[in-house]
Coordinates of C-alpha atoms in Angstrom, one line a residue:
X14 CA -33.6 -5.4 79.9
X15 CA -35.9 -3.9 77.3
X16 CA -35.7 -5.5 73.9
X17 CA -37.4 -3.7 70.9
X18 CA -37.6 -5.2 67.4
X19 CA -38.2 -2.7 64.6
X20 CA -39.5 -4.1 61.3
X21 CA -40.0 -2.8 57.7
X22 CA -41.6 -5.0 55.1
X23 CA -43.8 -5.8 52.2
X24 CA -42.9 -3.0 49.8
X25 CA -39.1 -3.0 49.1
X26 CA -36.0 -3.5 51.2
X27 CA -37.5 -5.3 54.1
X28 CA -35.4 -5.2 57.2
X29 CA -35.2 -5.9 61.0
X30 CA -33.4 -4.0 63.7
X31 CA -33.0 -5.1 67.3
X32 CA -32.5 -2.5 70.1
X33 CA -31.6 -3.6 73.7
X34 CA -31.7 -1.0 76.4
X35 CA -31.5 1.8 73.9
X36 CA -28.6 0.5 71.8
X37 CA -28.9 -1.0 68.4
X38 CA -27.3 -4.5 68.6
X39 CA -28.2 -5.9 65.2
X40 CA -29.8 -4.8 62.0
X41 CA -29.9 -6.3 58.5
X42 CA -31.9 -6.3 55.3
X43 CA -33.8 -9.4 54.3
X44 CA -32.2 -9.4 50.8
X45 CA -28.8 -10.3 52.2
X46 CA -30.1 -13.7 53.4
X47 CA -32.7 -14.5 50.7
X48 CA -30.3 -13.3 47.9
X49 CA -33.2 -11.5 46.3
X50 CA -32.3 -7.8 45.6
X51 CA -34.6 -5.4 47.4
X52 CA -36.5 -8.3 48.8
X53 CA -39.9 -7.1 50.1
X54 CA -41.0 -10.3 51.9
X55 CA -41.6 -10.4 55.6
X56 CA -38.0 -10.4 57.1
X57 CA -38.0 -13.8 58.8
X58 CA -34.3 -14.4 58.1
X59 CA -33.3 -10.9 59.3
X60 CA -35.4 -11.3 62.5
X61 CA -33.7 -14.7 63.1
X62 CA -30.3 -13.2 62.7
X63 CA -31.1 -10.3 65.1
X64 CA -32.4 -12.6 67.8
X65 CA -29.5 -15.1 67.4
X66 CA -26.9 -12.3 67.5
X67 CA -28.3 -11.0 70.7
X68 CA -28.8 -14.5 72.2
X69 CA -32.4 -13.9 73.0
X70 CA -35.7 -15.6 72.0
X71 CA -38.9 -14.1 70.7
X72 CA -40.5 -14.5 74.1
X73 CA -37.9 -12.0 75.5
X74 CA -39.0 -9.2 73.1
X75 CA -40.8 -6.4 74.9
X76 CA -41.9 -4.5 71.8
X77 CA -42.3 -5.2 68.1
X78 CA -42.7 -2.0 66.1
X79 CA -43.8 -1.8 62.5
X80 CA -42.5 1.1 60.5
X81 CA -45.8 2.3 59.2
X82 CA -49.6 2.1 59.6
X83 CA -51.0 -0.3 57.0
X84 CA -54.6 0.7 57.4
X85 CA -53.8 4.4 56.8
X86 CA -51.8 3.4 53.7
X87 CA -54.8 1.3 52.5
X88 CA -57.1 4.2 53.1
X89 CA -55.0 6.3 50.8
X90 CA -55.0 3.7 48.1
X91 CA -58.8 3.1 48.3
X92 CA -59.5 6.8 48.3
X93 CA -57.2 7.4 45.4
X94 CA -58.7 4.7 43.3
X95 CA -62.2 6.0 44.0
X96 CA -61.2 9.5 43.0
X97 CA -60.0 8.3 39.5
X98 CA -62.5 5.4 38.9
X99 CA -63.2 3.8 36.5
X100 CA -59.6 4.6 35.4
X101 CA -57.2 2.6 37.4
X102 CA -59.3 -0.6 37.5
X103 CA -56.5 -2.7 36.1
X104 CA -54.0 -1.3 38.6
X105 CA -56.5 -1.7 41.4
X106 CA -57.2 -5.4 40.4
X107 CA -53.5 -6.1 40.5
X108 CA -52.8 -4.4 43.8
X109 CA -55.7 -5.9 45.8
X110 CA -54.7 -9.6 46.1
X111 CA -51.4 -8.5 47.8
X112 CA -53.4 -6.4 50.2
X113 CA -56.0 -8.9 51.0
X114 CA -53.6 -11.8 51.3
X115 CA -50.9 -10.2 53.4
X116 CA -50.5 -6.5 53.8
X117 CA -53.8 -5.9 55.6
X118 CA -53.1 -8.7 58.1
X119 CA -49.5 -7.8 59.0
X120 CA -50.5 -7.4 62.6
X121 CA -51.0 -11.2 62.7
X122 CA -47.4 -11.8 61.6
X123 CA -46.2 -9.2 64.1
X124 CA -48.1 -10.8 66.9
X125 CA -46.5 -14.1 66.1
X126 CA -43.1 -12.5 66.2
X127 CA -43.9 -10.8 69.5
X128 CA -45.1 -14.1 70.9
X129 CA -47.2 -12.3 73.4
X130 CA -50.9 -11.5 73.8
X131 CA -50.9 -8.4 75.9
X132 CA -51.8 -6.2 73.0
X133 CA -49.1 -3.8 74.0
X134 CA -46.2 -5.6 72.5
X135 CA -47.1 -4.7 68.9
X136 CA -47.1 -1.0 67.9
X137 CA -47.2 0.9 64.6
X138 CA -45.3 4.0 63.9
X139 CA -46.2 6.3 61.0
X140 CA -43.9 5.9 57.9
X141 CA -42.3 9.3 58.0
X142 CA -42.0 9.2 61.8
X143 CA -39.9 6.1 61.4
X144 CA -37.7 8.0 58.9
X145 CA -37.5 11.0 61.1
X146 CA -36.6 8.9 64.1
X147 CA -33.9 7.1 62.1
X148 CA -32.5 10.5 61.1
X149 CA -32.5 12.3 64.4
X150 CA -32.1 9.9 67.3
X151 CA -28.8 8.3 66.1
X152 CA -27.4 11.7 65.0
X153 CA -24.8 13.5 67.2
X154 CA -27.1 16.5 67.6
X155 CA -29.0 17.5 70.8
X156 CA -31.3 19.7 68.7
X157 CA -31.7 19.6 64.9
X158 CA -34.2 20.3 62.1
X159 CA -35.4 17.1 60.4
X160 CA -36.3 16.6 56.7
X161 CA -37.7 13.3 55.4
X162 CA -38.4 12.9 51.7
X163 CA -39.4 9.7 49.8
X164 CA -42.0 8.4 47.3
X165 CA -44.9 8.0 49.7
X166 CA -45.8 6.5 53.1
X167 CA -49.4 6.4 54.3
X168 CA -50.3 9.8 52.9
X169 CA -47.1 11.9 53.4
X170 CA -44.4 12.2 50.8
X171 CA -42.2 14.6 52.8
X172 CA -42.2 16.0 56.3
X173 CA -40.1 18.5 58.2
X174 CA -39.9 19.3 61.9
X175 CA -37.6 19.5 64.9
X176 CA -35.8 17.0 67.1
X177 CA -34.8 18.0 70.6
X178 CA -33.4 15.6 73.3
X179 CA -35.6 12.5 73.2
X180 CA -38.5 14.0 71.2
X181 CA -39.2 14.6 67.6
X182 CA -42.1 16.7 66.4
X183 CA -43.1 16.8 62.7
X184 CA -44.6 20.2 62.0
X185 CA -45.3 20.3 58.2
X186 CA -46.2 17.7 55.6
X187 CA -46.5 17.2 51.9
X188 CA -49.2 14.8 50.9
X189 CA -49.6 12.3 48.1
X190 CA -49.8 12.5 45.1
X191 CA -47.4 15.5 45.2
X192 CA -44.1 13.6 45.7
X193 CA -40.5 14.5 45.0
X194 CA -39.6 10.8 45.2
X195 CA -42.3 9.7 42.7
X196 CA -41.3 12.6 40.4
X197 CA -37.7 11.3 40.3
X198 CA -38.9 7.7 40.0
X199 CA -41.1 8.7 37.0
X200 CA -38.0 10.0 35.2
X201 CA -36.1 6.9 36.3
X202 CA -38.7 4.7 34.6
X203 CA -38.8 7.0 31.5
X204 CA -35.0 6.6 31.2
X205 CA -35.3 2.8 31.2
X206 CA -34.3 2.0 34.8
X207 CA -36.3 0.1 37.4
X208 CA -38.2 2.2 39.9
X209 CA -37.0 1.8 43.5
X210 CA -33.6 0.5 42.4
X211 CA -32.5 2.5 39.4
X212 CA -32.7 6.0 40.9
X213 CA -29.0 6.0 41.7
X214 CA -28.3 5.1 38.0
X215 CA -30.2 8.1 36.9
X216 CA -28.1 10.2 39.3
X217 CA -24.9 8.7 37.9
X218 CA -26.1 9.4 34.3
X219 CA -27.0 13.0 34.9
X220 CA -23.4 14.5 34.6
X221 CA -23.2 13.2 31.0
X222 CA -26.0 15.5 29.9
X223 CA -27.1 19.1 30.1
X224 CA -30.2 20.3 31.9
X225 CA -31.8 21.5 28.7
X226 CA -35.3 20.2 29.9
X227 CA -35.1 21.7 33.3
X228 CA -37.2 24.7 32.4
X229 CA -39.9 22.5 30.8
X230 CA -40.1 20.5 34.0
X231 CA -40.5 23.7 36.1
X232 CA -43.0 25.2 33.7
X233 CA -45.2 22.1 33.1
X234 CA -44.7 19.4 35.6
X235 CA -44.1 20.9 39.0
X236 CA -45.1 24.2 40.6
X237 CA -42.6 25.0 43.3
X238 CA -43.2 27.5 46.0
X239 CA -40.5 29.5 47.8
X240 CA -40.4 27.1 50.8
X241 CA -39.9 24.1 48.6
X242 CA -43.4 22.8 48.8
X243 CA -44.9 22.0 45.4
X244 CA -47.7 20.5 43.4
X245 CA -47.4 18.2 40.4
X246 CA -49.5 18.5 37.2
X247 CA -50.9 15.0 37.3
X248 CA -51.9 15.0 33.7
X249 CA -48.3 14.2 32.9
X250 CA -48.2 11.1 35.1
X251 CA -50.0 7.7 35.3
X252 CA -48.7 6.4 38.7
X253 CA -52.1 7.1 40.4
X254 CA -54.2 5.0 38.1
X255 CA -52.0 3.2 35.6
X256 CA -49.4 0.6 35.4
X257 CA -46.8 3.1 34.0
X258 CA -45.3 6.1 35.7
X259 CA -45.7 8.6 32.8
X260 CA -48.3 9.6 30.3
X261 CA -48.2 10.3 26.5
X262 CA -48.3 14.0 27.3
X263 CA -45.1 13.5 29.3
X264 CA -43.5 11.7 26.4
X265 CA -44.4 14.5 24.0
X266 CA -43.0 17.1 26.4
X267 CA -39.6 15.3 26.4
X268 CA -39.5 14.7 22.6
X269 CA -40.2 11.0 22.5
X270 CA -41.2 7.7 24.0
X271 CA -39.5 6.2 27.1
X272 CA -36.2 4.3 26.7
X273 CA -36.5 0.6 26.5
X274 CA -34.4 -1.1 29.3
X275 CA -30.9 -2.1 28.2
X276 CA -31.2 -0.2 24.9
X277 CA -28.7 2.5 23.9
X278 CA -28.4 5.5 26.2
X279 CA -28.8 8.5 23.8
X280 CA -27.9 12.1 24.5
X281 CA -31.6 12.9 24.9
X282 CA -31.9 10.6 27.9
X283 CA -28.6 12.0 29.4
X284 CA -30.1 15.5 29.1
X285 CA -33.4 14.3 30.7
X286 CA -31.4 12.8 33.6
X287 CA -29.4 16.0 34.0
X288 CA -32.6 18.1 33.9
X289 CA -34.5 16.2 36.6
X290 CA -31.4 16.0 38.8
X291 CA -31.1 19.8 38.6
X292 CA -34.8 20.3 39.5
X293 CA -34.6 17.9 42.4
X294 CA -31.6 19.7 43.8
X295 CA -33.3 23.1 43.5
X296 CA -36.4 21.8 45.3
X297 CA -34.4 20.3 48.1
X298 CA -32.4 23.4 48.5
X299 CA -35.6 25.5 48.7
X300 CA -36.9 23.0 51.3
X301 CA -33.8 23.2 53.5
X302 CA -33.7 27.0 53.3
X303 CA -37.4 27.1 54.2
X304 CA -36.8 24.8 57.2
X305 CA -33.8 26.9 58.3
X306 CA -35.8 30.1 58.1
X307 CA -38.6 28.6 60.2
X308 CA -36.4 26.9 62.9
X309 CA -33.2 29.0 63.0
X310 CA -31.3 25.8 63.9
X311 CA -27.7 25.0 63.0
X312 CA -28.0 21.3 62.3
X313 CA -30.1 19.2 59.9
X314 CA -30.9 15.5 59.8
X315 CA -32.1 13.8 56.6
X316 CA -33.8 10.5 55.8
X317 CA -36.2 8.9 53.3
X318 CA -35.2 7.4 50.0
X319 CA -34.5 10.8 48.4
X320 CA -31.8 11.4 51.0
X321 CA -29.7 8.7 49.2
X322 CA -29.2 11.2 46.3
X323 CA -25.6 11.9 47.2
X324 CA -25.3 14.7 44.5
X325 CA -28.1 16.7 46.1
X326 CA -26.7 16.0 49.5
X327 CA -23.4 17.6 48.3
X328 CA -25.2 20.8 47.2
X329 CA -27.2 20.9 50.5
X330 CA -23.9 20.7 52.4
X331 CA -22.1 23.3 50.2
X332 CA -24.9 25.7 49.4
X333 CA -27.5 25.1 52.2
X334 CA -27.9 27.3 55.3
X335 CA -27.1 24.5 57.9
X336 CA -23.7 24.3 59.5
X337 CA -24.0 20.6 60.2
X338 CA -25.8 17.9 58.2
X339 CA -26.3 14.2 59.3
X340 CA -27.9 11.7 56.9
X341 CA -29.2 8.2 58.0
X342 CA -27.0 5.7 56.0
X343 CA -30.0 3.4 55.6
X344 CA -32.1 6.3 54.5
X345 CA -34.6 4.2 52.5
X346 CA -37.3 1.9 53.8
X347 CA -34.8 -0.5 55.4
X348 CA -33.8 2.3 57.8
X349 CA -37.5 2.5 58.8
X350 CA -36.9 -0.6 60.9
X351 CA -34.1 1.2 62.8
X352 CA -36.3 4.3 63.2
X353 CA -39.2 2.3 64.5
X354 CA -37.0 0.8 67.3
X355 CA -35.7 4.3 68.2
X356 CA -39.2 5.7 68.1
X357 CA -40.5 3.2 70.7
X358 CA -37.4 3.7 73.0
X359 CA -37.5 7.5 73.0
X360 CA -40.9 8.7 71.8
X361 CA -43.1 6.0 73.4
X362 CA -41.1 5.0 76.5
X363 CA -39.7 8.5 77.0
X364 CA -36.2 7.2 77.6
X365 CA -33.5 9.9 77.5
X366 CA -30.8 10.2 74.8
X367 CA -27.1 10.1 75.9
X368 CA -25.2 13.2 75.0
X369 CA -22.3 12.5 72.6
X370 CA -20.3 14.3 69.9
X371 CA -20.4 11.1 67.9
X372 CA -23.4 9.5 66.2
X373 CA -25.0 6.3 67.5
X374 CA -24.8 4.5 64.1
X375 CA -21.5 2.7 65.0
X376 CA -20.3 2.8 61.4
X377 CA -23.6 1.1 60.4
X378 CA -21.9 -2.2 61.1
X379 CA -24.9 -4.0 62.5
X380 CA -24.9 -7.1 60.3
X381 CA -23.7 -10.7 60.6
X382 CA -20.0 -11.6 61.3
X383 CA -18.3 -14.9 61.1
X384 CA -15.5 -16.5 63.1
X385 CA -12.2 -17.6 61.7
X386 CA -13.2 -21.2 62.0
X387 CA -16.4 -20.6 60.1
X388 CA -14.5 -18.9 57.3
X389 CA -11.9 -21.7 57.2
X390 CA -14.7 -24.3 56.9
X391 CA -16.2 -22.3 54.0
X392 CA -12.8 -22.1 52.2
X393 CA -12.2 -25.9 52.8
X394 CA -15.6 -26.7 51.4
X395 CA -14.8 -24.7 48.3
X396 CA -11.5 -26.6 47.8
X397 CA -9.7 -23.3 47.1
X398 CA -6.1 -23.0 48.1
X399 CA -5.5 -20.2 50.6
X400 CA -2.9 -18.5 52.8
X401 CA -3.4 -17.9 56.5
X402 CA -1.8 -14.8 58.1
X403 CA -0.7 -14.6 61.7
X404 CA -1.6 -10.9 62.0
X405 CA -3.9 -8.4 60.3
X406 CA -0.8 -6.3 59.5
X407 CA 0.7 -9.3 57.5
X408 CA -2.6 -9.6 55.6
X409 CA -2.6 -5.8 54.9
X410 CA 1.0 -6.0 53.6
X411 CA 0.1 -8.7 51.2
X412 CA -3.2 -7.1 50.0
X413 CA -1.5 -3.7 49.6
X414 CA 1.0 -5.3 47.3
X415 CA -1.8 -6.8 45.2
X416 CA -3.6 -3.5 45.0
X417 CA -0.3 -1.8 43.8
X418 CA -0.2 -4.4 41.1
X419 CA -3.6 -3.2 39.9
X420 CA -5.4 -6.2 41.1
X421 CA -9.0 -6.2 42.4
X422 CA -9.4 -7.5 45.9
X423 CA -12.6 -8.7 47.6
X424 CA -12.4 -7.5 51.2
X425 CA -14.6 -9.4 53.7
X426 CA -14.0 -8.5 57.3
X427 CA -16.1 -8.2 60.5
X428 CA -19.7 -7.3 60.6
X429 CA -21.8 -6.7 57.5
X430 CA -23.0 -3.1 56.8
X431 CA -26.6 -2.1 57.3
X432 CA -27.9 0.0 54.4
X433 CA -27.2 0.1 50.7
X434 CA -23.5 1.0 50.8
X435 CA -20.5 -1.2 51.3
X436 CA -18.4 0.7 53.8
X437 CA -15.3 -1.5 53.9
X438 CA -16.5 -4.8 55.4
X439 CA -18.1 -6.3 52.3
X440 CA -16.2 -4.3 49.6
X441 CA -14.3 -4.7 46.4
X442 CA -11.1 -2.6 46.6
X443 CA -8.8 -1.5 43.9
X444 CA -6.1 1.2 43.1
X445 CA -7.6 4.5 42.0
X446 CA -4.7 5.9 39.9
X447 CA -5.4 4.3 36.5
X448 CA -8.4 5.0 34.2
X449 CA -8.3 1.4 32.9
X450 CA -9.4 0.1 36.3
X451 CA -12.9 1.5 35.6
X452 CA -13.3 -0.7 32.6
X453 CA -11.8 -3.7 34.4
X454 CA -14.3 -3.3 37.3
X455 CA -17.3 -2.6 35.1
X456 CA -16.8 -5.4 32.5
X457 CA -14.9 -8.1 34.3
X458 CA -16.1 -7.9 37.9
X459 CA -19.3 -5.8 38.4
X460 CA -20.8 -6.5 34.9
X461 CA -22.7 -3.2 35.0
X462 CA -23.2 -0.1 32.9
X463 CA -20.0 1.7 31.8
X464 CA -21.3 5.2 32.8
X465 CA -21.6 4.5 36.5
X466 CA -18.8 5.9 38.6
X467 CA -16.9 4.2 41.4
X468 CA -16.5 5.7 44.9
X469 CA -13.3 6.5 46.7
X470 CA -12.3 5.7 50.3
X471 CA -9.5 7.5 52.1
X472 CA -8.2 8.1 55.6
X473 CA -9.6 11.1 57.3
X474 CA -6.3 12.9 57.5
X475 CA -5.8 12.8 53.7
X476 CA -9.2 14.1 52.7
X477 CA -8.4 17.8 52.3
X478 CA -5.5 17.2 50.0
X479 CA -7.6 15.1 47.6
X480 CA -11.2 16.5 47.8
X481 CA -12.8 19.9 48.1
X482 CA -14.7 19.7 51.4
X483 CA -15.2 22.0 54.3
X484 CA -12.5 21.8 57.0
X485 CA -13.2 19.1 59.5
X486 CA -16.0 17.5 57.5
X487 CA -16.3 13.7 57.6
X488 CA -18.2 11.4 55.3
X489 CA -18.1 7.9 56.9
X490 CA -21.2 6.7 55.1
X491 CA -20.6 7.5 51.5
X492 CA -23.7 9.7 51.2
X493 CA -22.2 13.0 49.7
X494 CA -20.7 13.8 46.3
X495 CA -17.8 16.3 46.5
X496 CA -15.4 17.8 43.9
X497 CA -12.1 15.9 43.4
X498 CA -8.9 17.9 43.5
X499 CA -6.6 17.3 40.5
X500 CA -6.5 14.3 38.2
X501 CA -4.5 11.8 40.2
X502 CA -7.3 9.4 40.7
X503 CA -9.2 8.9 37.4
X504 CA -10.8 5.6 38.5
X505 CA -13.0 7.4 41.1
X506 CA -13.4 10.7 39.4
X507 CA -16.7 11.0 37.6
X508 CA -17.1 12.8 34.2
X509 CA -17.9 16.1 36.0
X510 CA -14.9 15.9 38.4
X511 CA -16.8 14.7 41.4
X512 CA -16.8 11.6 43.6
X513 CA -19.1 10.0 46.2
X514 CA -16.6 10.1 49.1
X515 CA -16.1 7.8 52.1
X516 CA -13.7 9.0 54.9
X517 CA -12.3 6.5 57.4
X518 CA -11.0 7.0 60.9
X519 CA -9.1 4.1 62.6
X520 CA -11.6 4.3 65.4
X521 CA -14.5 3.8 63.0
X522 CA -13.1 0.8 61.0
X523 CA -9.6 -0.2 62.3
X524 CA -9.2 -3.0 59.8
X525 CA -9.9 -0.9 56.8
X526 CA -7.9 2.0 58.3
X527 CA -4.9 -0.3 58.7
X528 CA -5.1 -1.4 55.1
X529 CA -5.4 2.2 53.8
X530 CA -2.4 3.2 55.9
X531 CA -0.3 0.3 54.7
X532 CA -1.2 1.0 51.1
X533 CA -0.2 4.7 51.5
X534 CA 3.1 3.7 53.1
X535 CA 3.9 1.4 50.3
X536 CA 2.7 3.6 47.3
X537 CA 2.3 7.1 48.5
X538 CA -1.4 6.9 47.4
X539 CA -4.0 7.8 49.9
X540 CA -7.2 6.8 48.0
X541 CA -8.6 3.4 47.0
X542 CA -11.7 2.4 45.0
X543 CA -14.4 1.0 47.3
X544 CA -17.4 -0.5 45.6
X545 CA -19.9 -3.1 46.8
X546 CA -19.0 -6.7 46.9
X547 CA -21.6 -8.1 44.5
X548 CA -22.3 -8.4 40.8
X549 CA -25.1 -6.6 38.9
X550 CA -28.6 -7.8 40.0
X551 CA -27.5 -9.4 43.2
X552 CA -27.4 -8.1 46.8
X553 CA -24.1 -7.4 48.5
X554 CA -22.5 -10.7 49.8
X555 CA -23.4 -11.7 53.4
X556 CA -21.7 -14.9 54.2
X557 CA -18.3 -16.4 53.4
X558 CA -20.0 -18.8 51.0
X559 CA -21.6 -15.8 49.2
X560 CA -18.1 -14.1 49.0
X561 CA -16.4 -17.2 47.7
X562 CA -19.1 -17.8 45.1
X563 CA -18.8 -14.2 43.8
X564 CA -15.0 -14.5 43.8
X565 CA -15.2 -17.6 41.7
X566 CA -17.8 -16.3 39.2
X567 CA -16.1 -13.0 38.4
X568 CA -12.8 -11.4 37.6
X569 CA -12.0 -10.6 41.2
X570 CA -8.2 -11.3 41.5
X571 CA -8.0 -12.0 45.2
X572 CA -10.2 -12.6 48.2
X573 CA -9.1 -11.3 51.6
X574 CA -11.5 -12.9 54.0
X575 CA -11.0 -12.7 57.7
X576 CA -7.2 -13.6 58.1
X577 CA -7.2 -15.7 54.9
X578 CA -6.2 -14.8 51.4
X579 CA -7.1 -16.6 48.1
X580 CA -5.6 -15.4 44.9
X581 CA -6.0 -16.2 41.2
X582 CA -3.0 -16.2 38.9
X583 CA -2.3 -12.8 37.4
X584 CA -2.6 -12.4 33.6
X585 CA 1.2 -12.4 33.3
X586 CA 1.2 -15.8 35.0
X587 CA -1.4 -17.3 32.7

């Protein structure tokens, strides 16, 4: 047995992934256990879960691989501060304690995890190699081009190359400070959202505006070449030496100061969001065309935080030159843990990849699961009244009836998802045929901004009739925005007529597939809302106790957890 633990930590979305003999057996983000959204701390709880799930101890780990090289990252930070000194002193003074206290000494923590002293057990993989490995090795392709794009790793901000068999080779790189991820994050901050968590809000806001500032961005902020490589005009930004992302020159260019968080979203900020989204999509399309021209390959793999921009992914799929595109579901830093484990197995140990027409991501269902007795104990502790069903079909019949009555159901089944999306095991489900459901979900359940859309989930065989997608295309990981056909499902249709689609096959998620099929048989409707089982500011629920607490604190009408169902009185029964 060869056991490899991949880790990402200390910046945002810390995670652990355990691979045994070439198969991922467990993976989870630390935030799900600590209940701190985007938790950056060393992932002790995620590591404990992975080892317990596999039934192995630390002493049985053969390799512990960290997802980046801390000394190279520190080298970039020091060199950058020296270049801009004395500007940046305040930022430097704030950053150094974290480095001197923990980040520079991460090897010590890794060695304690490895529990060995051979010196071979702990290895470091470059940041974008981790992303590239997470994109290509689990993909269904024998050969593919690879594109990774994020804020920054050690020095690289984007890389592209080729994966073939059990090898990846990164051939071209963009270096800090010229970063598409940081460009998008600068606009995220300017529009009043948090960097490293609010980027998807900016994407959701964009369809409400018009790209009236796009030409200003192209003329002043970013000089883009034909192959998608680019340079930023750094006089508009402060992320190198300041505590803010943008400069006064940036604010003048976009007609005013940044938006204060939680303040009114005016048309100007909607137009700014639309403009940077358009520019981001154009740059990514140039990149993928350039990579295709160089490689001549038919398939493309994507990872890095920018690969979570589902609108851009939709344009790459529709307008890009590649016939097939596969995107790592945990495309951000959490997925680096997964990539690090794959990198050791294939790249370092030279182990072969098994040929398969399906990906090796297994629905991204690598997280904790709980037995019926554990769920029953949690329900008993909560003193809630619940029904128990003899079969999953009986539960589906009851839940489908509740959904038809326009009630919101918490759906907690099987293993938790790895990555930022709820894919049907820690989900809130609702009917998609009434516009009012958007308000109900936003105000009574999720407690989030009204402009943000909800995602649809549908069985694979009903996709073509409801969404405009290429024949045979599947989207099991909710990473691509596509046009919606007609107006039958207003809850999931964004203001521009699009939706971030999830398709389901029974083989991928039999429990969710059975519910979708039951709901369709009962109502004739083949689409449900699928949004994450959490409230604003909290991570997605992990345990039965988390789910019960969220159910009790919000306007969720029913909780279907394992084979049990808890319901609240409907408004008509109040």
